[in-house]
CSV table of C-alpha atoms in Angstrom, one decimal:
chain,number,residue,atom,x,y,z
R,1,MET,CA,17.0,-6.8,-28.0
R,2,LYS,CA,14.5,-4.3,-26.7
R,3,GLU,CA,15.8,-0.9,-25.9
R,4,ASN,CA,16.8,1.3,-22.9
R,5,LEU,CA,15.5,4.8,-22.8
R,6,VAL,CA,17.5,8.0,-22.5
R,7,ARG,CA,16.5,10.8,-20.1
R,8,PRO,CA,14.9,14.0,-21.2
R,9,ASN,CA,16.7,17.2,-20.4
R,10,SER,CA,15.4,20.2,-18.6
R,11,PHE,CA,12.0,20.8,-17.0
R,12,TYR,CA,8.5,20.7,-18.2
R,13,ILE,CA,7.8,23.9,-20.3
R,14,PRO,CA,5.0,25.8,-18.6
R,15,LEU,CA,1.8,26.1,-20.7
R,16,GLU,CA,0.4,29.5,-19.6
R,17,ARG,CA,1.8,32.2,-21.8
R,18,ARG,CA,1.5,34.9,-19.2
R,19,ARG,CA,4.1,33.0,-17.1
R,20,PHE,CA,6.5,32.4,-20.1
R,21,LEU,CA,9.0,35.1,-19.1
R,22,LYS,CA,9.1,33.9,-15.5
R,23,ALA,CA,9.8,30.4,-16.8
R,24,MET,CA,12.6,31.6,-19.1
R,25,ALA,CA,14.2,33.4,-16.2
R,26,VAL,CA,14.4,30.1,-14.3
R,27,ALA,CA,15.6,28.3,-17.5
R,28,SER,CA,18.6,30.7,-17.8
R,29,ALA,CA,19.5,29.8,-14.2
R,30,GLY,CA,19.9,26.1,-15.3
R,31,TRP,CA,16.6,24.9,-13.8
R,32,SER,CA,18.3,25.0,-10.4
R,33,LEU,CA,15.1,25.4,-8.4
R,34,PRO,CA,13.1,22.2,-8.2
R,35,GLY,CA,9.4,22.8,-8.1
R,36,TYR,CA,9.8,26.5,-8.8
R,37,LEU,CA,7.5,26.3,-11.8
R,38,ALA,CA,4.8,24.1,-10.1
R,39,GLU,CA,2.2,26.9,-10.4
R,40,ALA,CA,2.8,27.1,-14.1
R,41,LEU,CA,2.2,23.4,-14.8
R,42,THR,CA,-1.1,22.5,-16.3
R,43,VAL,CA,-2.5,19.3,-14.8
R,44,THR,CA,-3.3,16.9,-17.7
R,45,PRO,CA,-7.0,17.0,-18.3
R,46,GLN,CA,-8.9,13.8,-17.5
R,47,LEU,CA,-10.9,12.7,-20.5
R,48,THR,CA,-13.1,9.8,-21.4
R,49,GLN,CA,-11.5,6.4,-21.7
R,50,GLY,CA,-13.8,5.8,-24.7
R,51,PRO,CA,-15.5,2.6,-25.7
R,52,TYR,CA,-12.5,1.0,-27.4
R,53,TYR,CA,-10.1,0.2,-24.5
R,54,PRO,CA,-9.2,-3.4,-25.5
R,55,LEU,CA,-10.9,-6.2,-23.6
R,56,PRO,CA,-8.6,-8.8,-22.0
R,57,GLY,CA,-9.1,-11.1,-25.0
R,58,ASN,CA,-8.1,-8.3,-27.4
R,59,ILE,CA,-4.8,-7.3,-25.7
R,60,PRO,CA,-1.9,-9.0,-27.5
R,61,LEU,CA,0.5,-11.3,-25.8
R,62,ASP,CA,3.1,-8.7,-26.8
R,63,LYS,CA,2.0,-5.6,-25.0
R,64,ASP,CA,5.4,-3.7,-24.8
R,65,ASN,CA,6.0,-0.2,-25.9
R,66,ASP,CA,6.7,-1.0,-29.6
R,67,LEU,CA,3.3,-1.1,-31.3
R,68,LEU,CA,4.9,-1.1,-34.7
R,69,TYR,CA,5.4,-4.9,-34.7
R,70,LEU,CA,3.1,-7.5,-33.2
R,71,ASN,CA,4.7,-10.4,-31.3
R,72,ASP,CA,7.5,-11.9,-33.3
R,73,SER,CA,6.4,-10.7,-36.7
R,74,LEU,CA,9.0,-9.1,-39.0
R,75,THR,CA,6.3,-7.2,-40.9
R,76,ARG,CA,5.6,-3.8,-39.5
R,77,SER,CA,2.2,-2.2,-39.3
R,78,ILE,CA,0.9,0.1,-42.0
R,79,GLY,CA,1.3,3.8,-41.6
R,80,ARG,CA,3.6,6.7,-40.6
R,81,ILE,CA,6.1,5.6,-38.0
R,82,THR,CA,5.6,7.8,-34.9
R,83,TYR,CA,7.4,8.1,-31.6
R,84,LEU,CA,5.8,9.5,-28.5
R,85,THR,CA,8.1,10.3,-25.6
R,86,GLY,CA,8.0,12.2,-22.3
R,87,ARG,CA,7.8,11.9,-18.5
R,88,VAL,CA,5.2,11.3,-15.9
R,89,LEU,CA,5.4,14.2,-13.3
R,90,ASP,CA,3.6,15.2,-10.2
R,91,SER,CA,2.1,18.7,-10.0
R,92,SER,CA,5.4,20.1,-8.7
R,93,GLY,CA,7.3,18.8,-11.7
R,94,ASN,CA,8.9,15.8,-9.9
R,95,PRO,CA,9.2,12.6,-11.9
R,96,ILE,CA,7.0,9.7,-10.7
R,97,LYS,CA,8.6,6.2,-10.5
R,98,GLY,CA,6.6,3.1,-11.1
R,99,ALA,CA,3.8,4.8,-13.1
R,100,LEU,CA,2.0,2.4,-15.5
R,101,VAL,CA,1.6,4.2,-18.8
R,102,GLU,CA,-0.8,2.8,-21.4
R,103,ILE,CA,-1.5,3.8,-25.0
R,104,TRP,CA,-4.1,2.5,-27.5
R,105,HIS,CA,-5.5,4.0,-30.7
R,106,ALA,CA,-6.9,3.3,-34.2
R,107,ASP,CA,-4.6,1.8,-36.9
R,108,ASN,CA,-3.8,3.7,-40.1
R,109,GLY,CA,-7.3,2.7,-41.5
R,110,GLY,CA,-9.2,3.9,-38.4
R,111,ASN,CA,-9.7,0.5,-36.8
R,112,TYR,CA,-9.1,-0.4,-33.2
R,113,ILE,CA,-8.1,-3.9,-32.1
R,114,TYR,CA,-11.1,-3.8,-29.7
R,115,SER,CA,-13.8,-6.4,-30.4
R,116,ALA,CA,-16.6,-7.6,-28.1
R,117,THR,CA,-17.2,-10.6,-30.3
R,118,SER,CA,-13.7,-11.9,-31.2
R,119,ALA,CA,-10.2,-12.1,-29.8
R,120,ARG,CA,-9.3,-9.1,-32.0
R,121,ASN,CA,-11.1,-6.9,-34.5
R,122,PRO,CA,-10.5,-8.7,-37.8
R,123,ALA,CA,-10.7,-5.4,-39.7
R,124,ALA,CA,-7.6,-4.0,-37.9
R,125,ASP,CA,-4.2,-4.2,-39.4
R,126,SER,CA,-3.0,-7.7,-38.6
R,127,ASN,CA,0.5,-6.5,-37.9
R,128,PHE,CA,-0.5,-3.6,-35.6
R,129,GLN,CA,-0.1,-4.2,-31.8
R,130,GLY,CA,-2.8,-1.7,-31.0
R,131,PHE,CA,-2.1,-1.4,-27.3
R,132,GLY,CA,1.1,-0.9,-25.4
R,133,GLN,CA,2.3,-0.2,-21.8
R,134,PHE,CA,5.4,0.9,-20.0
R,135,LEU,CA,6.5,1.2,-16.4
R,136,THR,CA,8.5,4.3,-15.5
R,137,GLY,CA,11.8,4.3,-13.7
R,138,VAL,CA,13.1,6.9,-11.3
R,139,ASP,CA,13.3,9.5,-14.1
R,140,GLY,CA,9.6,9.1,-14.9
R,141,CYS,CA,10.4,8.6,-18.6
R,142,TYR,CA,8.3,6.6,-21.1
R,143,LYS,CA,8.7,6.0,-24.8
R,144,PHE,CA,6.5,4.4,-27.4
R,145,ARG,CA,6.9,3.6,-31.1
R,146,THR,CA,3.7,3.2,-33.1
R,147,VAL,CA,2.0,4.6,-36.2
R,148,LYS,CA,0.1,7.8,-36.8
R,149,ALA,CA,-3.4,7.2,-35.6
R,150,GLY,CA,-6.0,6.8,-38.3
R,151,VAL,CA,-9.3,8.7,-38.3
R,152,TYR,CA,-12.8,7.4,-38.0
R,153,THR,CA,-16.3,8.8,-38.1
R,154,GLY,CA,-17.1,11.6,-35.6
R,155,ARG,CA,-13.6,12.2,-34.2
R,156,ALA,CA,-10.4,14.1,-35.0
R,157,ARG,CA,-7.1,12.2,-35.0
R,158,HIS,CA,-6.1,11.2,-31.5
R,159,TYR,CA,-4.3,8.8,-29.2
R,160,HIS,CA,-5.8,7.4,-26.0
R,161,PHE,CA,-3.2,7.7,-23.2
R,162,ALA,CA,-3.6,6.6,-19.6
R,163,VAL,CA,-1.4,6.6,-16.5
R,164,THR,CA,-1.9,4.7,-13.2
R,165,ILE,CA,0.4,6.2,-10.5
R,166,PRO,CA,1.4,4.2,-7.5
R,167,GLY,CA,-1.3,3.9,-4.9
R,168,GLN,CA,-4.2,4.5,-7.3
R,169,TYR,CA,-6.7,1.9,-8.1
R,170,GLY,CA,-7.7,3.2,-11.5
R,171,ARG,CA,-6.1,4.6,-14.6
R,172,TYR,CA,-6.2,8.4,-15.3
R,173,CYS,CA,-7.1,8.8,-19.0
R,174,THR,CA,-6.5,11.6,-21.4
R,175,GLN,CA,-6.4,12.0,-25.2
R,176,LEU,CA,-3.6,13.4,-27.3
R,177,PHE,CA,-4.3,15.3,-30.5
R,178,TRP,CA,-2.3,16.5,-33.6
R,179,ASP,CA,-1.7,20.1,-34.2
R,180,GLU,CA,-2.5,19.8,-37.9
R,181,THR,CA,-5.0,20.0,-40.7
R,182,ALA,CA,-6.1,16.3,-40.7
R,183,TYR,CA,-6.2,14.4,-43.9
R,184,VAL,CA,-7.2,10.8,-44.6
R,185,THR,CA,-3.8,9.0,-44.9
R,186,ASP,CA,-2.8,6.4,-47.5
R,187,SER,CA,-1.2,3.0,-46.8
R,188,SER,CA,2.2,4.7,-46.3
R,189,GLY,CA,0.8,7.2,-43.8
R,190,ASN,CA,1.0,10.1,-46.3
R,191,ASN,CA,-1.8,12.6,-46.6
R,192,SER,CA,-4.2,11.9,-49.3
R,193,ALA,CA,-6.1,14.6,-51.1
R,194,THR,CA,-9.1,14.1,-48.8
R,195,VAL,CA,-9.4,16.6,-45.9
R,196,TRP,CA,-10.9,14.8,-42.9
R,197,SER,CA,-14.5,15.8,-42.0
R,198,VAL,CA,-13.7,16.4,-38.3
R,199,GLN,CA,-10.8,18.7,-37.3
R,200,ASN,CA,-9.8,19.5,-33.7
R,201,SER,CA,-12.0,22.6,-33.8
R,202,GLN,CA,-15.0,20.3,-34.5
R,203,ASP,CA,-14.1,17.5,-32.1
R,204,SER,CA,-16.5,17.4,-29.1
R,205,ILE,CA,-13.8,16.3,-26.7
R,206,PHE,CA,-11.1,18.7,-27.8
R,207,THR,CA,-13.5,21.7,-27.7
R,208,SER,CA,-14.6,20.8,-24.2
R,209,LEU,CA,-11.1,21.8,-22.9
R,210,THR,CA,-9.8,25.1,-21.6
R,211,SER,CA,-7.2,27.0,-23.7
R,212,ASP,CA,-4.3,25.7,-21.5
R,213,GLN,CA,-5.5,22.2,-21.6
R,214,ARG,CA,-5.8,22.3,-25.4
R,215,THR,CA,-2.2,23.5,-25.6
R,216,ALA,CA,-1.1,20.7,-23.3
R,217,VAL,CA,-2.6,17.8,-25.3
R,218,ASN,CA,-2.3,19.3,-28.9
R,219,LEU,CA,1.1,18.0,-30.0
R,220,THR,CA,3.4,19.1,-32.7
R,221,TYR,CA,5.1,16.2,-34.5
R,222,GLN,CA,8.4,16.8,-36.2
R,223,THR,CA,10.1,14.6,-38.8
R,224,VAL,CA,13.1,12.7,-37.2
R,225,ASP,CA,14.0,10.4,-40.1
R,226,PRO,CA,13.8,11.9,-43.6
R,227,VAL,CA,14.3,8.4,-45.1
R,228,THR,CA,11.2,6.7,-43.5
R,229,GLY,CA,9.4,9.9,-42.7
R,230,ALA,CA,9.1,9.0,-39.1
R,231,VAL,CA,7.8,11.7,-36.8
R,232,ALA,CA,8.1,12.3,-33.0
R,233,ALA,CA,6.5,14.4,-30.3
R,234,ASN,CA,7.2,14.9,-26.6
R,235,PHE,CA,4.4,14.9,-24.0
R,236,ASP,CA,4.8,15.3,-20.2
R,237,PHE,CA,1.9,13.9,-18.3
R,238,VAL,CA,1.3,16.0,-15.2
R,239,SER,CA,-0.7,14.3,-12.4
R,240,GLY,CA,-2.8,16.1,-9.9
R,241,LEU,CA,-2.7,13.0,-7.7
R,242,THR,CA,-0.1,12.2,-5.0
R,243,PRO,CA,1.8,8.9,-5.6
R,244,VAL,CA,1.6,6.5,-2.6
R,245,ASP,CA,4.2,3.7,-2.2
R,246,VAL,CA,2.2,0.5,-1.7
R,247,THR,CA,3.9,-1.9,0.6
R,248,TYR,CA,4.0,-5.5,-0.6
R,249,PRO,CA,2.6,-7.9,2.0
R,250,SER,CA,5.9,-9.7,2.6
R,251,GLY,CA,8.0,-6.5,2.3
R,252,GLY,CA,11.1,-6.4,0.3
R,253,SER,CA,11.6,-5.7,-3.4
R,254,LEU,CA,10.2,-7.5,-6.4
R,255,ILE,CA,13.4,-7.0,-8.4
R,256,VAL,CA,13.9,-10.7,-9.1
R,257,ALA,CA,16.9,-12.6,-10.4
R,258,GLY,CA,16.2,-14.8,-13.5
R,259,MET,CA,17.5,-18.3,-12.8
R,260,PRO,CA,18.4,-20.3,-15.9
R,261,VAL,CA,16.3,-23.5,-16.2
R,262,PRO,CA,18.6,-26.4,-17.3
R,263,GLY,CA,17.7,-27.8,-20.7
R,264,THR,CA,15.5,-24.9,-21.7
R,265,ASN,CA,15.8,-21.3,-23.0
R,266,ARG,CA,13.8,-20.1,-20.0
R,267,PHE,CA,14.6,-18.1,-16.9
R,268,ARG,CA,12.6,-18.7,-13.7
R,269,LEU,CA,11.4,-15.9,-11.5
R,270,SER,CA,10.4,-16.9,-8.0
R,271,LEU,CA,8.4,-14.8,-5.6
R,272,PRO,CA,5.7,-15.1,-2.8
R,273,ALA,CA,2.2,-14.4,-4.2
R,274,TYR,CA,-1.0,-13.3,-2.5
R,275,THR,CA,-4.6,-14.0,-3.3
R,276,ASN,CA,-6.2,-11.7,-5.9
R,277,PHE,CA,-2.9,-9.8,-6.5
R,278,ALA,CA,-2.2,-9.5,-10.2
R,279,TYR,CA,1.4,-9.9,-11.5
R,280,GLU,CA,3.2,-8.7,-14.6
R,281,VAL,CA,6.8,-9.1,-15.6
R,282,TYR,CA,9.0,-6.3,-16.9
R,283,GLY,CA,12.5,-6.6,-18.4
R,284,ASN,CA,14.9,-4.6,-20.4
R,285,PRO,CA,13.1,-1.5,-21.9
R,286,SER,CA,12.4,-1.9,-25.5
R,287,LEU,CA,13.6,0.2,-28.5
R,288,MET,CA,17.2,0.6,-27.5
R,289,ASN,CA,19.0,3.0,-29.9
R,290,VAL,CA,15.8,3.3,-32.0
R,291,GLY,CA,14.9,7.0,-32.3
R,292,SER,CA,17.1,7.8,-29.3
R,293,GLY,CA,18.0,11.2,-30.8
R,294,ILE,CA,14.5,12.5,-31.0
R,295,THR,CA,13.1,15.5,-29.1
R,296,ASN,CA,15.2,16.7,-26.3
R,297,TRP,CA,16.7,13.5,-25.0
R,298,ASP,CA,20.3,13.1,-24.1
R,299,THR,CA,22.4,9.9,-23.6
R,300,ASP,CA,23.9,10.4,-20.2
R,301,SER,CA,21.8,7.8,-18.3
R,302,LEU,CA,21.5,4.6,-20.3
R,303,SER,CA,20.5,2.3,-17.5
R,304,ASN,CA,17.6,0.2,-16.3
R,305,LYS,CA,16.6,3.0,-13.9
R,306,LEU,CA,14.7,4.6,-16.8
R,307,GLY,CA,11.9,2.2,-17.1
R,308,TRP,CA,10.8,-1.3,-17.8
R,309,GLY,CA,9.2,-3.0,-20.9
R,310,ALA,CA,6.4,-5.6,-20.4
R,311,LEU,CA,7.3,-9.2,-21.1
R,312,PRO,CA,5.1,-12.3,-21.7
R,313,PHE,CA,5.7,-15.4,-19.6
R,314,SER,CA,4.4,-18.8,-18.7
R,315,LEU,CA,3.5,-20.6,-15.5
R,316,SER,CA,5.8,-23.6,-16.1
R,317,ALA,CA,9.1,-24.2,-17.8
R,318,THR,CA,7.4,-26.4,-20.4
R,319,ASP,CA,4.3,-24.5,-21.3
R,320,SER,CA,4.4,-22.1,-24.2
R,321,ILE,CA,4.9,-18.4,-23.4
R,322,ASN,CA,1.2,-17.7,-23.3
R,323,THR,CA,0.3,-14.9,-20.9
R,324,ASN,CA,1.3,-11.4,-19.8
R,325,ARG,CA,-0.6,-11.1,-16.6
R,326,TYR,CA,-1.5,-13.6,-13.8
R,327,GLN,CA,-3.9,-13.1,-10.9
R,328,ALA,CA,-3.1,-15.4,-7.9
R,329,THR,CA,-5.9,-17.5,-6.6
R,330,SER,CA,-4.2,-18.3,-3.3
R,331,ASN,CA,-1.2,-17.4,-1.2
R,332,GLY,CA,2.0,-19.2,-1.8
R,333,ALA,CA,5.2,-19.5,-3.9
R,334,LEU,CA,4.8,-18.4,-7.5
R,335,ASN,CA,7.2,-19.2,-10.4
R,336,LEU,CA,7.0,-17.3,-13.6
R,337,TYR,CA,9.1,-18.3,-16.7
R,338,VAL,CA,10.4,-15.9,-19.3
R,339,GLN,CA,12.5,-16.3,-22.5
R,340,GLN,CA,14.0,-12.9,-22.9
R,341,LYS,CA,17.3,-12.7,-21.1
R,342,ALA,CA,17.7,-9.6,-18.9
R,343,VAL,CA,21.0,-7.6,-19.6
R,344,LYS,CA,21.8,-7.5,-15.9
R,345,GLY,CA,20.1,-10.7,-14.9
R,346,PHE,CA,17.2,-9.1,-13.1
R,347,TYR,CA,13.5,-8.5,-13.8
R,348,PHE,CA,10.9,-6.4,-12.2
R,349,VAL,CA,7.7,-8.1,-11.2
R,350,ALA,CA,4.9,-5.5,-10.8
R,351,PHE,CA,1.8,-6.2,-8.8
R,352,ARG,CA,-1.7,-4.8,-8.9
R,353,ILE,CA,-3.5,-4.8,-5.6
R,354,PRO,CA,-6.9,-6.4,-5.3
R,355,GLY,CA,-9.6,-4.0,-6.5
R,356,SER,CA,-7.3,-2.1,-8.8
R,357,THR,CA,-8.0,-1.6,-12.5
R,358,ASN,CA,-7.4,-4.9,-14.3
R,359,GLY,CA,-9.3,-4.3,-17.5
R,360,PRO,CA,-11.8,-1.8,-19.0
């Protein structure tokens, strides 16, 4: 069963040191003044998407927020287990609901799943998902489990991280770094004796940032499981854009009940579809009770309001589960079929409006 998230406590910590004492004064008051620290928030820097955002044929059928395992494989990917958690916020520190969060990065050996000539880069770890996405709930929370990114020629260690907020046509990309001396890692994700040739201080993208921006995207990972060596960091993405609620053509909500299909293990989701709108299905957030004690998260809001995990589906009750996104070619009724049962019987069908980002 995939996992519900737990809500982070408190407010985003301001990044400008000269405002630290002002922030602490508000902290001592219990963060009782929403938006009070808006001026101290550093808007997340917009950085290049890079050449390795996976093409549609590279993206795995399983594109949920657990990159450690690919599809139904029981063999995890090679490397140091790593959790990345946080929230998507507006510039006033308010959480953004319905933000599409994407992450992609190199595997332990420095290979992306991106390939322009095959469905997937054959050099990449065959058990590594390589790309994941998550849709935030009312608390703006997201959570990913993956491996520590490998290093490759010319770059310091990094994750690619992108957010598309409601009403925007394209993703807003940034990159997240490690506050470390980077080493080449072995097959267990441990540091080898080889210091990597490019540290943050030599990385052309990292050094292009201001001091506050570097602080915002240079993350400190802490060990959260001494047995496995798993590490975790928290990152709050601060958007300088204003979310806009997009009205679906027929109105109403796309929270859809899953109707059992007799004689199968499928659930049917029925909705009106519109030409050139793209649809994705989200169900129970993944990673329930996996790493739930990391960073500053509490356990007082275990509910589906916290976000949605992407699910694959089919377009008929008898087809194999073979897609994770469908673009309608005409107006009319649309039935989508999923296998995973929702805890409360409902799924969220997300739509992307014509002209929005649907790929690289």
